[in-house]
Tab-separated table of C-alpha atoms and ligand atoms in Angstrom:
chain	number	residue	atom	x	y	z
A	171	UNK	CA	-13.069	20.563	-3.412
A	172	UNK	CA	-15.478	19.595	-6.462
A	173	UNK	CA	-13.565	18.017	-8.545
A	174	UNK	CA	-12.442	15.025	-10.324
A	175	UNK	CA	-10.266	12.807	-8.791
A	176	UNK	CA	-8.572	9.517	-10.926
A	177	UNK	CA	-7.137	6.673	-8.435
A	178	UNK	CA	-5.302	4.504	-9.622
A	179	UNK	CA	-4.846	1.248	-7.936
A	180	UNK	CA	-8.071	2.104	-6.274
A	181	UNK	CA	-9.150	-1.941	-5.460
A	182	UNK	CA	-6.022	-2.919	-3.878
A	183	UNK	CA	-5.384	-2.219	-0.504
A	184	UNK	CA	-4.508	1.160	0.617
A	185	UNK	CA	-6.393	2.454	-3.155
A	186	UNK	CA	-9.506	1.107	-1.720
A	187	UNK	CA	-8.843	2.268	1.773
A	188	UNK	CA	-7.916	6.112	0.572
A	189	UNK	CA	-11.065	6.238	-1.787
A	190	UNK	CA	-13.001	5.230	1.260
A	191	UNK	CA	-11.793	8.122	3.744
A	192	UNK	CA	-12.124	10.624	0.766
A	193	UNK	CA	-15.495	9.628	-0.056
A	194	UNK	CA	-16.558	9.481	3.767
A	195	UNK	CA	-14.406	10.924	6.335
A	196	UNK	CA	-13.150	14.672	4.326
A	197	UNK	CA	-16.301	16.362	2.943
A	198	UNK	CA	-15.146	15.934	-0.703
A	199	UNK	CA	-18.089	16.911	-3.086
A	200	UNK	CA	-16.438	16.166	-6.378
A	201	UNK	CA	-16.223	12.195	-8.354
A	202	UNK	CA	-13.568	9.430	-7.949
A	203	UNK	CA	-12.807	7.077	-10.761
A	204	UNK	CA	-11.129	4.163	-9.752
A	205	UNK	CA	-9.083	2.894	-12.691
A	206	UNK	CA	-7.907	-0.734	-11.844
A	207	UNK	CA	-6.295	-3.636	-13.635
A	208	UNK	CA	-7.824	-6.145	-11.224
A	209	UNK	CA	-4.862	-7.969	-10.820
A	210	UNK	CA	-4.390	-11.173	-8.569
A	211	UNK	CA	-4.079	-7.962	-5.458
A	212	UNK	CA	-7.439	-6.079	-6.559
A	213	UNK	CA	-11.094	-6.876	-5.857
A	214	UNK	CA	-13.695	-4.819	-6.548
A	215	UNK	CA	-14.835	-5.873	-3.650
A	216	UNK	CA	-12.948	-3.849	-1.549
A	217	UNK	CA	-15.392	-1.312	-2.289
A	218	UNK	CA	-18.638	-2.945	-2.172
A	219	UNK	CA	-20.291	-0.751	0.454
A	220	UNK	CA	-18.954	2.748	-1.121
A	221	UNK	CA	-20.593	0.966	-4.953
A	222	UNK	CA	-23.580	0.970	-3.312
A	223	UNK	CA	-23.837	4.413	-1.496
A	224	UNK	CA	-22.119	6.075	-4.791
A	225	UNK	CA	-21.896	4.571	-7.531
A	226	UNK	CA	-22.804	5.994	-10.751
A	227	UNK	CA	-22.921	9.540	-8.489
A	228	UNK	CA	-19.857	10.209	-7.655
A	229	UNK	CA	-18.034	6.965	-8.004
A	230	UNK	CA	-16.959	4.676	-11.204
A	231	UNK	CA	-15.331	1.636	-11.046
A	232	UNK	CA	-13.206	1.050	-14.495
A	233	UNK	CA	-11.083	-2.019	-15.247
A	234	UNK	CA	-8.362	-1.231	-17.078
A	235	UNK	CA	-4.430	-0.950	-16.847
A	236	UNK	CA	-2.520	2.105	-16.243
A	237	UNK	CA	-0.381	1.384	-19.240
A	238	UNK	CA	-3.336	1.890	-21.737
A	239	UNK	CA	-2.646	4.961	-22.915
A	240	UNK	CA	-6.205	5.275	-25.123
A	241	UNK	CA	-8.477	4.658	-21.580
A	242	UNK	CA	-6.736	6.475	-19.363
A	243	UNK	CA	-6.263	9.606	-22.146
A	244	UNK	CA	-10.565	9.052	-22.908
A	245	UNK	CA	-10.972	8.708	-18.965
A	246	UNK	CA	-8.721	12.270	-18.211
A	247	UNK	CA	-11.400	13.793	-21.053
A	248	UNK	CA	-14.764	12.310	-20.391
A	249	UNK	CA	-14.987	12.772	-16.866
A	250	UNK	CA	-12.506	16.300	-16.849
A	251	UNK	CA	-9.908	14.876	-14.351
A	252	UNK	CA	-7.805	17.741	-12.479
A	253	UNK	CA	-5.979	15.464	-9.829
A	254	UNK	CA	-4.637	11.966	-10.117
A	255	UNK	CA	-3.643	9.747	-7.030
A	256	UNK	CA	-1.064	7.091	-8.530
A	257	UNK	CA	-1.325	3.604	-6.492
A	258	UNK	CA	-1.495	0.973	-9.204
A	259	UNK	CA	1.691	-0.922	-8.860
A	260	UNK	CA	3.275	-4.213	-8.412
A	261	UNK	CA	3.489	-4.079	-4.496
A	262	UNK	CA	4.912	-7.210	-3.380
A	263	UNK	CA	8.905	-7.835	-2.605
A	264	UNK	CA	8.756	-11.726	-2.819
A	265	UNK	CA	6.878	-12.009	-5.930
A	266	UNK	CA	9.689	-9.428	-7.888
A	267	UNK	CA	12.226	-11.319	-6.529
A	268	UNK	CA	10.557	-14.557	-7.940
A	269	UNK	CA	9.262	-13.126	-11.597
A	270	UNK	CA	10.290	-9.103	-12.344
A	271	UNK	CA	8.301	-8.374	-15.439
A	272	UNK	CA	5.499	-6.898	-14.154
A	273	UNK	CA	7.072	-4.827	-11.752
A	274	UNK	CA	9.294	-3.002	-14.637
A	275	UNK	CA	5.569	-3.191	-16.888
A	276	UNK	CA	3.424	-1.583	-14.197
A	277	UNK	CA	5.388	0.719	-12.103
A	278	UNK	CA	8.079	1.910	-14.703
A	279	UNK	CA	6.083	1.933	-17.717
A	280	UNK	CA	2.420	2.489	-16.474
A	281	UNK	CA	3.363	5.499	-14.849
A	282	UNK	CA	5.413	6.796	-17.591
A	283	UNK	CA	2.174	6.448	-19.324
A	284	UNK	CA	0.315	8.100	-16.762
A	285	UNK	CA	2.826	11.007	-17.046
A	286	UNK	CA	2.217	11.297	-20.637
A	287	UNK	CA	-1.114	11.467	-20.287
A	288	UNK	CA	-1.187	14.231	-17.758
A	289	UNK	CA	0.807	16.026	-19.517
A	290	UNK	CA	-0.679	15.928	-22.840
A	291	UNK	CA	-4.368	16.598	-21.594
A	292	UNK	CA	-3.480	19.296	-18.945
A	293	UNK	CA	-0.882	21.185	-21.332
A	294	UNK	CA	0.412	24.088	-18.502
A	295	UNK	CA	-2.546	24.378	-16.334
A	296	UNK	CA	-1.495	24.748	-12.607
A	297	UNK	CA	-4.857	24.436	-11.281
A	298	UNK	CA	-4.197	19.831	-11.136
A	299	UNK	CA	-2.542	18.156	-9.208
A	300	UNK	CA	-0.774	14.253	-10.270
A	301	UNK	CA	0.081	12.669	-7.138
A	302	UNK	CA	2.345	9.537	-6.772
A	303	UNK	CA	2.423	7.060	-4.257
A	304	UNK	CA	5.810	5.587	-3.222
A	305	UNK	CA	7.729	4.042	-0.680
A	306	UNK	CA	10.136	3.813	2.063
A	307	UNK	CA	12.001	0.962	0.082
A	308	UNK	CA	13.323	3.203	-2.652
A	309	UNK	CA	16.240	4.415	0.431
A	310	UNK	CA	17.859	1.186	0.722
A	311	UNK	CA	18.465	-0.846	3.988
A	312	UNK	CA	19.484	1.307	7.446
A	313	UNK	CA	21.960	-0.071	9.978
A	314	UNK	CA	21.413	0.467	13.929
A	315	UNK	CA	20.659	4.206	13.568
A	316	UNK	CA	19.266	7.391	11.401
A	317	UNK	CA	16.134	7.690	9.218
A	318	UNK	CA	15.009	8.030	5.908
A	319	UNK	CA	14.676	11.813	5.200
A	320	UNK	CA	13.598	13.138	2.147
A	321	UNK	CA	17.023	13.944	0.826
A	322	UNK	CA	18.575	10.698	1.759
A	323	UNK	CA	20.105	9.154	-1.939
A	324	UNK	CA	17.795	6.590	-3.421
A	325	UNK	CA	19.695	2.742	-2.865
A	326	UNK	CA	17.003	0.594	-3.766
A	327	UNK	CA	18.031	-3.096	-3.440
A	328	UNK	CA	15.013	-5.390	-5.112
A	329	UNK	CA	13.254	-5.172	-8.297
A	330	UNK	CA	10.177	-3.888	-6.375
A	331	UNK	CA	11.818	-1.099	-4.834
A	332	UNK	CA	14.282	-0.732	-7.790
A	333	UNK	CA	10.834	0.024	-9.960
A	334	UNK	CA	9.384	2.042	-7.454
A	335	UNK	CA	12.641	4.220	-7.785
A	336	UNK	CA	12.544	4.897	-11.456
A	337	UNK	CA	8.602	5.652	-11.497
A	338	UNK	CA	9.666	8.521	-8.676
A	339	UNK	CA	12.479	9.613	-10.589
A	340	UNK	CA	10.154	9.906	-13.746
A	341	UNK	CA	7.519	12.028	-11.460
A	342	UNK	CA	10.051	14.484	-10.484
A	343	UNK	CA	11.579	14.883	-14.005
A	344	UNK	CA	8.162	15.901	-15.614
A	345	UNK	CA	7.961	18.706	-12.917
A	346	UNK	CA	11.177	20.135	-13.757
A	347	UNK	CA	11.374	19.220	-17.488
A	348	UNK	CA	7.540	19.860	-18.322
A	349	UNK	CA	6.309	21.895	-15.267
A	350	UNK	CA	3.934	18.676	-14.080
A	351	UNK	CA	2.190	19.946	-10.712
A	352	UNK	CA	3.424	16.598	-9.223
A	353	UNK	CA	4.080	15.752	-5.694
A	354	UNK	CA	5.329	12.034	-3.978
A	355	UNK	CA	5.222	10.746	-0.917
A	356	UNK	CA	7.522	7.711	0.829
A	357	UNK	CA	5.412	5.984	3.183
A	358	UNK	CA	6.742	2.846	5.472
A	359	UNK	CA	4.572	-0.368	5.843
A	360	UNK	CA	1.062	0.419	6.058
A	361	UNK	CA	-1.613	-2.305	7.703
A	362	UNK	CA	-4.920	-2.606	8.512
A	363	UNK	CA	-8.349	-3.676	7.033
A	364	UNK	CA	-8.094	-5.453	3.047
A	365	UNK	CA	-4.709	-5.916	2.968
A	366	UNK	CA	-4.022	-8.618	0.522
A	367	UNK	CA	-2.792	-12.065	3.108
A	368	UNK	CA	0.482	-12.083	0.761
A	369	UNK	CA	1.842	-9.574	3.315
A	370	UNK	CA	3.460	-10.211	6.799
A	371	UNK	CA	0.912	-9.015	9.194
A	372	UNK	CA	-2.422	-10.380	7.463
A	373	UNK	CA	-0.265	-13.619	6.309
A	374	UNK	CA	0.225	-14.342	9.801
A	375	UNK	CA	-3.250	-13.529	10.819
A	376	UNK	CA	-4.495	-16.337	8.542
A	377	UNK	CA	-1.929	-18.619	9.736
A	378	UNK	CA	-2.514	-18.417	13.404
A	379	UNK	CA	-5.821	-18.517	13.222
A	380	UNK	CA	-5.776	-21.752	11.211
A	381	UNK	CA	-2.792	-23.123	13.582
A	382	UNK	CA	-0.418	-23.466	11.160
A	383	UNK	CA	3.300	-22.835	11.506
A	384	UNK	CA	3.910	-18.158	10.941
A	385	UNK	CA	6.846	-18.410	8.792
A	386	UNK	CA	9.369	-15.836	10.243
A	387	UNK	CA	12.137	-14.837	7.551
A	388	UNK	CA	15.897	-15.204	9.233
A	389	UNK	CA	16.283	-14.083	12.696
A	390	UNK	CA	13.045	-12.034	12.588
A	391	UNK	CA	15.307	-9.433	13.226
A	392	UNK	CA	14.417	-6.998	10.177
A	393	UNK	CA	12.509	-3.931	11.459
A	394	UNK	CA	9.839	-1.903	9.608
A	395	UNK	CA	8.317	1.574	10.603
A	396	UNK	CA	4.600	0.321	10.493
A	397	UNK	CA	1.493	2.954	9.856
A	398	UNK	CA	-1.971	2.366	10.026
A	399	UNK	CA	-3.573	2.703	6.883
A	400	UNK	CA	-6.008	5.435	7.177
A	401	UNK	CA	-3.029	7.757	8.502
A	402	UNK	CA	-1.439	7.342	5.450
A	403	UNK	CA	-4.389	7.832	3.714
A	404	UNK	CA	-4.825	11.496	5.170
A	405	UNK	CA	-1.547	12.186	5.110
A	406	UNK	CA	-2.111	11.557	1.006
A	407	UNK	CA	-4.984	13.913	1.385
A	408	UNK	CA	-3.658	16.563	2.714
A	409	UNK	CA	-0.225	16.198	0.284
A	410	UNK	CA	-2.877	16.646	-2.972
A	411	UNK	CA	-4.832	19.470	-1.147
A	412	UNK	CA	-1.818	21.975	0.429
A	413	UNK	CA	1.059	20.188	-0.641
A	414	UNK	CA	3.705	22.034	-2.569
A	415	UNK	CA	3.891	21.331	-6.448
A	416	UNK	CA	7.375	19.105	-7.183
A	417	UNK	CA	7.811	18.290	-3.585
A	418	UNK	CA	8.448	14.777	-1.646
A	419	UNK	CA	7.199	13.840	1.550
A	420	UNK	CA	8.258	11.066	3.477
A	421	UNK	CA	5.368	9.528	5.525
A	422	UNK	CA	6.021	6.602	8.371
A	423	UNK	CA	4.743	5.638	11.650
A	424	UNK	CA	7.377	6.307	14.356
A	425	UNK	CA	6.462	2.980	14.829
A	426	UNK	CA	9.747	0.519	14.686
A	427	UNK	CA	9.319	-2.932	15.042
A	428	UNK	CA	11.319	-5.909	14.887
A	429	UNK	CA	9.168	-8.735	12.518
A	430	UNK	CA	9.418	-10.913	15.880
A	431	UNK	CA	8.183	-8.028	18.344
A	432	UNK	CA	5.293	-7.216	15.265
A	433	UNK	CA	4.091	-11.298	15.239
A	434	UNK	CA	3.950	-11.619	18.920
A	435	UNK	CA	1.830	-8.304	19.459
A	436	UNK	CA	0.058	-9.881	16.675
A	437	UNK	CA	-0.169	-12.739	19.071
A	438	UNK	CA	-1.371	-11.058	21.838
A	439	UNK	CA	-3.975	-9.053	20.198
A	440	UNK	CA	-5.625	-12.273	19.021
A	441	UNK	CA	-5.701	-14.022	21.869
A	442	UNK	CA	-7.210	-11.230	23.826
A	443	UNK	CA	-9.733	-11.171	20.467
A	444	UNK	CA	-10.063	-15.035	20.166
A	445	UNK	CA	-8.173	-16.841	23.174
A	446	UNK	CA	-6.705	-19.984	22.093
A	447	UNK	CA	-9.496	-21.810	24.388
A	448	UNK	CA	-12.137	-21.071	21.615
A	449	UNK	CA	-9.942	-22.053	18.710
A	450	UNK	CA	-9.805	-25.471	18.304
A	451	UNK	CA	-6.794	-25.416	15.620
A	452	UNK	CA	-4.374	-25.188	18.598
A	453	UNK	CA	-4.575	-27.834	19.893
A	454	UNK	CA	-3.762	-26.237	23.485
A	455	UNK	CA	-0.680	-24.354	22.167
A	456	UNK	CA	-0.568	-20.453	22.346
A	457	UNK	CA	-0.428	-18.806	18.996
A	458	UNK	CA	3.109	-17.685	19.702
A	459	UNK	CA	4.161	-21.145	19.345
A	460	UNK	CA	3.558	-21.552	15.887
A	461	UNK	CA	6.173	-19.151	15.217
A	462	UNK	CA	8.259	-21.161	12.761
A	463	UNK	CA	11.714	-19.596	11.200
A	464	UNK	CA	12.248	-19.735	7.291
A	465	UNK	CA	14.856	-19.158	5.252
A	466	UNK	CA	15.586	-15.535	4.636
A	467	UNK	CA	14.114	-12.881	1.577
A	468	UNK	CA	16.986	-12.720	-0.608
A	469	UNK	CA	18.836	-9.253	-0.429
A	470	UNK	CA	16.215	-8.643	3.017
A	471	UNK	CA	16.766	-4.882	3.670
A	472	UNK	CA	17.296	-4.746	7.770
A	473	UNK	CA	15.389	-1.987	8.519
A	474	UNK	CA	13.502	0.567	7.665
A	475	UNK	CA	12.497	4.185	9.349
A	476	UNK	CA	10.903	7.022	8.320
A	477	UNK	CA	11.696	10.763	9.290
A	478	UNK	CA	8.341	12.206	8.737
A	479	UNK	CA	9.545	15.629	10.388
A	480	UNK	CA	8.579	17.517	7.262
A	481	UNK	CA	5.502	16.741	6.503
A	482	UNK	CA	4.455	17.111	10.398
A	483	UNK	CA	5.551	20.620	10.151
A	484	UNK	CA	4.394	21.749	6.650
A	485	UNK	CA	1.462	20.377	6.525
A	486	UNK	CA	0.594	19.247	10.271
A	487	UNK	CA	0.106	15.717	9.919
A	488	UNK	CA	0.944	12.907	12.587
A	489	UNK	CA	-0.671	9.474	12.965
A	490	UNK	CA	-3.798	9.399	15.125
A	491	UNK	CA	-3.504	5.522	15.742
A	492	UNK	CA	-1.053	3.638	18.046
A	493	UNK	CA	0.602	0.270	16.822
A	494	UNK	CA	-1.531	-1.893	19.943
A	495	UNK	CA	-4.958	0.088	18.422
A	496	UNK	CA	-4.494	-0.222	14.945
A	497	UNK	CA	-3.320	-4.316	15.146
A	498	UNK	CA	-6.592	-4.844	17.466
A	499	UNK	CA	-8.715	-3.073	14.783
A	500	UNK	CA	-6.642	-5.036	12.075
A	501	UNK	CA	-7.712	-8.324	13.900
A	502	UNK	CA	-10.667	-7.509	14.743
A	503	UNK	CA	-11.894	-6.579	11.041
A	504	UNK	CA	-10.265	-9.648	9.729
A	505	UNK	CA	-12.267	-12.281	11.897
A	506	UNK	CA	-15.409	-10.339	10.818
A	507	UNK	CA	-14.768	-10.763	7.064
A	508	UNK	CA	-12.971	-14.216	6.847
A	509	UNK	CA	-15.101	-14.986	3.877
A	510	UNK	CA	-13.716	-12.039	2.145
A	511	UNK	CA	-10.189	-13.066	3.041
A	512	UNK	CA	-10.987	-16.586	2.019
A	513	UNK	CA	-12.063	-15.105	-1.118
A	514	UNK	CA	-8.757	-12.932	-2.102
A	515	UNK	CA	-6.492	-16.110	-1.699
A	516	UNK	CA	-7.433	-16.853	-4.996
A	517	UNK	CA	-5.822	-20.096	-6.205
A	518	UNK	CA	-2.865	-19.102	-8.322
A	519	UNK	CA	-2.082	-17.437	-5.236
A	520	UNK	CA	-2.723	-20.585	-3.257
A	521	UNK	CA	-0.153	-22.266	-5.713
A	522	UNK	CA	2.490	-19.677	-5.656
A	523	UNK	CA	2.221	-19.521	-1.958
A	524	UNK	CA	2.287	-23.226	-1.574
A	525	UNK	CA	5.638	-23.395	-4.140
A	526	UNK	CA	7.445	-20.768	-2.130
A	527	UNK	CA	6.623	-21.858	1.020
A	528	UNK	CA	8.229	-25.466	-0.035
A	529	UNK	CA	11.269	-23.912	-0.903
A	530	UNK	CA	11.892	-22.390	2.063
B	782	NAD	P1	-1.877	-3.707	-3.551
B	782	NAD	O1	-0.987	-4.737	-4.167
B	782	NAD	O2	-2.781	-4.106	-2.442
B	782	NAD	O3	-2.795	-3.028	-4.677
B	782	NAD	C1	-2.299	-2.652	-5.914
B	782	NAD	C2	-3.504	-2.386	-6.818
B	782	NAD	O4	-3.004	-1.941	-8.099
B	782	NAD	C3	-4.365	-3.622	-7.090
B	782	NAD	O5	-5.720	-3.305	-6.951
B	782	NAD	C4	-4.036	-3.989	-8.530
B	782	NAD	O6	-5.099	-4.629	-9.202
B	782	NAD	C5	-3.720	-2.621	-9.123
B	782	NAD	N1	-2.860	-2.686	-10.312
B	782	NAD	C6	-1.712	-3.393	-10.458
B	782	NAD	N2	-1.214	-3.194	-11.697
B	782	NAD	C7	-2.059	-2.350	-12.333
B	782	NAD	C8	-2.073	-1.757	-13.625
B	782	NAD	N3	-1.122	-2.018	-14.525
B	782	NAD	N4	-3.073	-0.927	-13.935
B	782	NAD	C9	-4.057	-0.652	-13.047
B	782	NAD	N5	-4.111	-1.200	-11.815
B	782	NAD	C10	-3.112	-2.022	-11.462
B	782	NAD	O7	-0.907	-2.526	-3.117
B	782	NAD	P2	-0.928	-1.558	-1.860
B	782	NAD	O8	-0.232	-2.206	-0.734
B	782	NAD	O9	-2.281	-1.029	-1.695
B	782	NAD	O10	0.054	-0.406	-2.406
B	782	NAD	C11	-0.460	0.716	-3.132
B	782	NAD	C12	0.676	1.666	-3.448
B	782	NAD	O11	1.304	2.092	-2.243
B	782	NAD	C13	1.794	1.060	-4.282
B	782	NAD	O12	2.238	2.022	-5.188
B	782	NAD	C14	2.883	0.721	-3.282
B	782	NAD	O13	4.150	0.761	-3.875
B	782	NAD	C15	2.692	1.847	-2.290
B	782	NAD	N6	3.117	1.574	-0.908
B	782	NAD	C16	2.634	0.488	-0.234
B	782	NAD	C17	2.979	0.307	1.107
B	782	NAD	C18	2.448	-0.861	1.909
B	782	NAD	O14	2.879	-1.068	3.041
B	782	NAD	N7	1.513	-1.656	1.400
B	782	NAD	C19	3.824	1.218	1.736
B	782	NAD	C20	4.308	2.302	0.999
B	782	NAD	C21	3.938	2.481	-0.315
B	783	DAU	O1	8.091	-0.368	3.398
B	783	DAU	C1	7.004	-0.220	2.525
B	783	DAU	C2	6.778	-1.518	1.797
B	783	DAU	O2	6.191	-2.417	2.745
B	783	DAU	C3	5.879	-1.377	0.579
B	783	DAU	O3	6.522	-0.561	-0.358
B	783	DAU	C4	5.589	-2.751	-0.041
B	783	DAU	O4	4.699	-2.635	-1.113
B	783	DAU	C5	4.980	-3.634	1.039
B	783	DAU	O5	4.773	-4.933	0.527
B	783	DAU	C6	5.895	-3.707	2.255
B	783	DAU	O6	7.119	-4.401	1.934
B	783	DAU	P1	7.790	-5.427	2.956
B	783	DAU	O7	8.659	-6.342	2.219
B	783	DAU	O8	8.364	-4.710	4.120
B	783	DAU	O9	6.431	-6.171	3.468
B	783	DAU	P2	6.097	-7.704	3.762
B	783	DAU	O10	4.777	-7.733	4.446
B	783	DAU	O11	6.308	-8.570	2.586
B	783	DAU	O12	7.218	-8.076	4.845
B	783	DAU	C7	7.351	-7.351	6.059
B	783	DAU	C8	8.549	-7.921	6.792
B	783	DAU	O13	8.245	-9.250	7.229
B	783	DAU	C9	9.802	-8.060	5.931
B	783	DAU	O14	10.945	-7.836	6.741
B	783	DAU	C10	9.772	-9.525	5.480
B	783	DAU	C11	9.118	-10.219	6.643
B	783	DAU	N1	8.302	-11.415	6.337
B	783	DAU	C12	7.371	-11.289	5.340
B	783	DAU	C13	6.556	-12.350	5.026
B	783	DAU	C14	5.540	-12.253	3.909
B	783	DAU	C15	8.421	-12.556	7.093
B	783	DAU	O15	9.258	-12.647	8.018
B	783	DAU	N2	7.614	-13.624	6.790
B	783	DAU	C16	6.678	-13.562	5.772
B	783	DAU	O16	5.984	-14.577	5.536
């Protein structure tokens, strides 16, 4: 494929993770722009080393927001965009529980935006492709048993899934209404290398390793389907490339954890990486004994899990990395590049985190 390919989103986490596999691991020829806001959850950063082997070649960093309709229309023209990979959102549950606005901004509005745009520059061509990134949380909460599938009704239950629900629900109406060669896919909790430390798994990291208290929400009882990254990331690669126009695809680990059972193989994997004995911050105690229980997310969905049946047999995808793998790798990267971690705790982060932590 030679073409040009706009990510959205492209310095937060899994953005900066899929422009990295496209760029190195799938023989792509064509550009990437990476349109980004920059928000407290992106840094250019993330992308240092692919800058520096690309840029100005076949890659362009561009700050901007995904709600600007002038950029992104000049951006779909100058550089003759034919496939657009949506991940610029609002990601975090906590935060749209604590202050909505931007969630209903970004991930309603910005991709209606987006839509617009597509649809005004492409006209009917077929030959594009505008991808859009969603989640598992759009489903609602599970009891015991069953999965998500890709027909199961939409029950989102916070404003970040809530938003994440309209913005799929706008995708899907431009493909029937306008013809849009769209396509979505679910996916359930991604981790791995540059995720930002507002999330569980990194969050945790960073705690342990400083041996402070890992705040556990409830009972620690709430499970999530967790994926490493770059699975989802070829799983969105192979969506854009044989995917079928104006068809969802939910993507998830077969991975269920319970938040406990995810912090104490979190646990182990550090110790076997740095054993307590050559981390002074313990003080002698293991790191599973800073496990510390908070008061619960409000409206905490139970648990999560994905039935990604369908896109295994359409399009012959499966994850290539097991949970005990992927967290090793996870750990190991994140010892490495401390300073960059150190770095994306910016301090109106450090503030929020401090205030909510209080609370608790
Ligand atoms: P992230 O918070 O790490 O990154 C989001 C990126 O979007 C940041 O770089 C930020 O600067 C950018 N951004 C925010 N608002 C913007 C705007 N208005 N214009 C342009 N850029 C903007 O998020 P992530 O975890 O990498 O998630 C990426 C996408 O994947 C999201 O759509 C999210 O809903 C979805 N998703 C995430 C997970 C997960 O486990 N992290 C799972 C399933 C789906
Ligand atoms: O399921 C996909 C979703 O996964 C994505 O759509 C979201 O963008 C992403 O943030 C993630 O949402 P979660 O709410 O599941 O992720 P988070 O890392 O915030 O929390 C994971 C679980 O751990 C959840 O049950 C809440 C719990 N938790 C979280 C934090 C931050 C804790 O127990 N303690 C914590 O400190």
């Amino acid at each position: 494929m030679t073409k040009t390919m706009l990510v959205t989103g492209g310095a937060g986490f899994i953005g900066s993770n899929f422009i990295r596999f496209v760029l190195k691991k799938t023989g792509f020829k064509g550009r990437v722009i990476n349109l980004d806001k920059l928000t407290y959850a992106g840094l250019r950063e993330n992308l240092h080393d692919i800058e520096l082997r690309f840029g100005g070649k076949r890659y362009f960093f561009i700050k901007g927001d995904i709600c600007d309709s002038k950029k992104v229309n000049i951006i779909i023209k100058k550089y003759a965009v034919s496939v657009i990979v949506n991940f610029a959102a609002e990601t975090h549950v906590d935060r749209s529980i604590h202050g909505p606005k931007d969630f209903i901004e970004t991930n309603i509005n910005g991709v209606f935006n987006l839509l617009e745009c597509a649809r005004a520059n492409w006209k009917d061509r077929k030959d594009v492709r505008f991808h859009h990134i969603s989640t598992d949380e759009v489903f609602g909460s599970l009891v015991k048993t069953g999965r998500f599938t890709e027909t199961t009704p939409y029950d989102p239950r916070s404003p970040y899934s809530a938003s994440k629900a309209a913005s799929d629900h706008l995708v899907r109406a431009y493909f029937h209404t306008y013809g849009l060669p769209v396509t979505i896919s679910n996916c359930s909790n991604n981790y791995g290398p540059y995720q930002h430390p507002e999330k569980l798994i990194p969050l945790a990291l960073f705690k342990a390793v400083a041996g402070e208290g890992i705040p556990v929400y409830g009972d620690g009882g709430n499970t999530r389907d967790w994926l490493f990254v770059e699975d989802h990331c070829r799983a969105v690669w192979l969506i854009i490339n044989k995917g079928k126009a104006g068809k969802t695809y939910n993507v998830g680990g077969n991975c269920e954890k319970k938040n406990l059972e995810t912090i104490k193989a979190l646990c182990l994997a550090l110790e076997k990486i740095r054993p307590r004995a050559k981390n002074p911050a313990l003080k002698g105690r293991r790191y599973e004994d800073l496990i510390t229980f908070v008061k619960d997310r409000p409206g905490h969905d139970r648990r999560y899990a994905i039935d990604s049946g369908k896109i295994k047999k359409a399009l012959g995808w499966k994850p290539l990395f097991g949970f005990n793998k992927g967290l090793e790798a996870t750990v190991a990267w994140y010892l490495v590049y401390s300073a960059h971690l150190k770095k994306t705790v910016d301090a109106s982060y450090r503030a929020w985190l401090k205030k909510n932590y209080t609370e608790r």
